[in-house]
Amino acid sequence: PGVKSRQVNHIFGSCNIDHSGQDLMAKDEIDLVEQCFTRVKRMGSESATFFKTLDEEAWHLVTTWGLLFTGLSSKRCLVAGVINGTGGPIQIKSTKLVEG
């Protein structure tokens, strides 16, 4: 648990650039999220660029989602994360989605 390596300075969202040649190997939204989850589980916080890699993966999910679900089958995607660098467990007691 916890981030195992000191991270280089990274601003989340700085990886948000257009990737027109995205990999579209997902069958549906469940498959897309599961592929992302598998890649994130393989990431190690031992790397000093863990935050950057995590940011890139989040942006890859959002852009691939946008490419897969367009037109009449359009759906939206938002990625939010909580990074627990303490090494101890945390508990999120409630969440609230506000649209607009």
PDB file of C-alpha atoms in Angstrom:
ATOM      1  CA  PRO A   1       0.000   0.000   0.000  1.00  0.00           C
ATOM      2  CA  GLY A   2       0.996   3.565  -0.561  1.00  0.00           C
ATOM      3  CA  VAL A   3       3.230   5.165  -3.154  1.00  0.00           C
ATOM      4  CA  LYS A   4       6.568   3.393  -2.844  1.00  0.00           C
ATOM      5  CA  SER A   5       8.824   5.873  -4.646  1.00  0.00           C
ATOM      6  CA  ARG A   6       9.313   9.605  -4.533  1.00  0.00           C
ATOM      7  CA  GLN A   7       7.545  10.951  -7.607  1.00  0.00           C
ATOM      8  CA  VAL A   8       8.910  13.458 -10.079  1.00  0.00           C
ATOM      9  CA  ASN A   9       6.799  16.604 -10.280  1.00  0.00           C
ATOM     10  CA  HIS A  10       3.786  15.988 -12.469  1.00  0.00           C
ATOM     11  CA  ILE A  11       0.684  18.033 -13.191  1.00  0.00           C
ATOM     12  CA  PHE A  12      -2.300  15.761 -13.729  1.00  0.00           C
ATOM     13  CA  GLY A  13      -3.995  16.593 -17.009  1.00  0.00           C
ATOM     14  CA  SER A  14      -0.763  17.570 -18.739  1.00  0.00           C
ATOM     15  CA  CYS A  15      -0.986  14.326 -20.773  1.00  0.00           C
ATOM     16  CA  ASN A  16      -4.353  15.326 -22.220  1.00  0.00           C
ATOM     17  CA  ILE A  17      -3.437  15.621 -25.878  1.00  0.00           C
ATOM     18  CA  ASP A  18      -5.222  14.182 -28.888  1.00  0.00           C
ATOM     19  CA  HIS A  19      -4.158  10.661 -29.836  1.00  0.00           C
ATOM     20  CA  SER A  20      -5.802  10.024 -33.192  1.00  0.00           C
ATOM     21  CA  GLY A  21      -4.356   6.521 -33.540  1.00  0.00           C
ATOM     22  CA  GLN A  22      -5.862   5.035 -30.387  1.00  0.00           C
ATOM     23  CA  ASP A  23      -6.035   1.276 -29.913  1.00  0.00           C
ATOM     24  CA  LEU A  24      -9.702   0.277 -30.349  1.00  0.00           C
ATOM     25  CA  MET A  25      -9.541  -3.350 -29.232  1.00  0.00           C
ATOM     26  CA  ALA A  26     -12.472  -3.219 -26.780  1.00  0.00           C
ATOM     27  CA  LYS A  27     -15.778  -4.991 -27.471  1.00  0.00           C
ATOM     28  CA  ASP A  28     -17.861  -2.794 -25.184  1.00  0.00           C
ATOM     29  CA  GLU A  29     -17.562  -0.415 -22.231  1.00  0.00           C
ATOM     30  CA  ILE A  30     -17.054  -3.225 -19.709  1.00  0.00           C
ATOM     31  CA  ASP A  31     -14.191  -4.630 -21.760  1.00  0.00           C
ATOM     32  CA  LEU A  32     -12.616  -1.185 -22.131  1.00  0.00           C
ATOM     33  CA  VAL A  33     -12.716  -0.506 -18.372  1.00  0.00           C
ATOM     34  CA  GLU A  34     -11.405  -3.998 -17.564  1.00  0.00           C
ATOM     35  CA  GLN A  35      -8.464  -3.533 -19.957  1.00  0.00           C
ATOM     36  CA  CYS A  36      -7.642  -0.225 -18.282  1.00  0.00           C
ATOM     37  CA  PHE A  37      -7.954  -1.778 -14.810  1.00  0.00           C
ATOM     38  CA  THR A  38      -5.580  -4.603 -15.786  1.00  0.00           C
ATOM     39  CA  ARG A  39      -2.955  -2.138 -17.044  1.00  0.00           C
ATOM     40  CA  VAL A  40      -3.267   0.024 -13.911  1.00  0.00           C
ATOM     41  CA  LYS A  41      -2.857  -3.021 -11.636  1.00  0.00           C
ATOM     42  CA  ARG A  42       0.429  -3.821 -13.421  1.00  0.00           C
ATOM     43  CA  MET A  43       1.805  -0.333 -12.768  1.00  0.00           C
ATOM     44  CA  GLY A  44       4.203  -0.155  -9.906  1.00  0.00           C
ATOM     45  CA  SER A  45       4.429   2.828  -7.609  1.00  0.00           C
ATOM     46  CA  GLU A  46       8.112   1.937  -7.312  1.00  0.00           C
ATOM     47  CA  SER A  47       8.634   3.961 -10.501  1.00  0.00           C
ATOM     48  CA  ALA A  48       9.392   7.661 -10.092  1.00  0.00           C
ATOM     49  CA  THR A  49       7.075   8.310 -13.063  1.00  0.00           C
ATOM     50  CA  PHE A  50       4.088   6.434 -11.604  1.00  0.00           C
ATOM     51  CA  PHE A  51       1.919   9.591 -11.487  1.00  0.00           C
ATOM     52  CA  LYS A  52       2.704  10.414 -15.127  1.00  0.00           C
ATOM     53  CA  THR A  53       1.954   6.852 -16.241  1.00  0.00           C
ATOM     54  CA  LEU A  54      -1.306   6.864 -14.273  1.00  0.00           C
ATOM     55  CA  ASP A  55      -2.276  10.183 -15.884  1.00  0.00           C
ATOM     56  CA  GLU A  56      -1.522   8.791 -19.354  1.00  0.00           C
ATOM     57  CA  GLU A  57      -3.648   5.706 -18.667  1.00  0.00           C
ATOM     58  CA  ALA A  58      -6.576   7.830 -17.455  1.00  0.00           C
ATOM     59  CA  TRP A  59      -6.401   9.969 -20.592  1.00  0.00           C
ATOM     60  CA  HIS A  60      -6.152   6.855 -22.774  1.00  0.00           C
ATOM     61  CA  LEU A  61      -9.396   5.572 -21.212  1.00  0.00           C
ATOM     62  CA  VAL A  62     -11.211   8.880 -21.791  1.00  0.00           C
ATOM     63  CA  THR A  63     -10.071   9.291 -25.418  1.00  0.00           C
ATOM     64  CA  THR A  64     -10.653   5.647 -26.362  1.00  0.00           C
ATOM     65  CA  TRP A  65     -14.115   5.839 -24.793  1.00  0.00           C
ATOM     66  CA  GLY A  66     -14.831   8.925 -26.907  1.00  0.00           C
ATOM     67  CA  LEU A  67     -13.710   7.150 -30.090  1.00  0.00           C
ATOM     68  CA  LEU A  68     -15.754   4.005 -29.385  1.00  0.00           C
ATOM     69  CA  PHE A  69     -18.995   5.669 -28.344  1.00  0.00           C
ATOM     70  CA  THR A  70     -19.912   8.380 -30.837  1.00  0.00           C
ATOM     71  CA  GLY A  71     -22.985   9.388 -32.793  1.00  0.00           C
ATOM     72  CA  LEU A  72     -26.217   7.676 -31.736  1.00  0.00           C
ATOM     73  CA  SER A  73     -24.343   5.404 -29.309  1.00  0.00           C
ATOM     74  CA  SER A  74     -22.633   8.372 -27.656  1.00  0.00           C
ATOM     75  CA  LYS A  75     -21.725   8.032 -23.979  1.00  0.00           C
ATOM     76  CA  ARG A  76     -19.571  10.183 -21.709  1.00  0.00           C
ATOM     77  CA  CYS A  77     -16.624   9.181 -19.588  1.00  0.00           C
ATOM     78  CA  LEU A  78     -15.004  10.805 -16.570  1.00  0.00           C
ATOM     79  CA  VAL A  79     -11.990   9.457 -14.722  1.00  0.00           C
ATOM     80  CA  ALA A  80     -11.473  10.425 -11.095  1.00  0.00           C
ATOM     81  CA  GLY A  81      -8.870   8.954  -8.805  1.00  0.00           C
ATOM     82  CA  VAL A  82      -7.847   9.020  -5.196  1.00  0.00           C
ATOM     83  CA  ILE A  83      -4.146   8.501  -4.569  1.00  0.00           C
ATOM     84  CA  ASN A  84      -3.461   7.214  -1.081  1.00  0.00           C
ATOM     85  CA  GLY A  85       0.200   7.870  -0.416  1.00  0.00           C
ATOM     86  CA  THR A  86      -0.036   7.207   3.319  1.00  0.00           C
ATOM     87  CA  GLY A  87       0.525   3.468   3.264  1.00  0.00           C
ATOM     88  CA  GLY A  88      -2.557   3.008   5.452  1.00  0.00           C
ATOM     89  CA  PRO A  89      -6.132   2.254   4.461  1.00  0.00           C
ATOM     90  CA  ILE A  90      -8.613   5.024   3.690  1.00  0.00           C
ATOM     91  CA  GLN A  91     -12.385   4.924   3.482  1.00  0.00           C
ATOM     92  CA  ILE A  92     -14.586   7.054   1.243  1.00  0.00           C
ATOM     93  CA  LYS A  93     -17.899   7.390   3.045  1.00  0.00           C
ATOM     94  CA  SER A  94     -19.934   9.144   0.365  1.00  0.00           C
ATOM     95  CA  THR A  95     -19.762  10.494  -3.158  1.00  0.00           C
ATOM     96  CA  LYS A  96     -21.994  12.878  -5.065  1.00  0.00           C
ATOM     97  CA  LEU A  97     -22.232  13.421  -8.811  1.00  0.00           C
ATOM     98  CA  VAL A  98     -23.311  16.904  -9.793  1.00  0.00           C
ATOM     99  CA  GLU A  99     -24.090  17.424 -13.461  1.00  0.00           C
ATOM    100  CA  GLY A 100     -23.899  20.763 -15.204  1.00  0.00           C
TER     101      GLY A 100
END
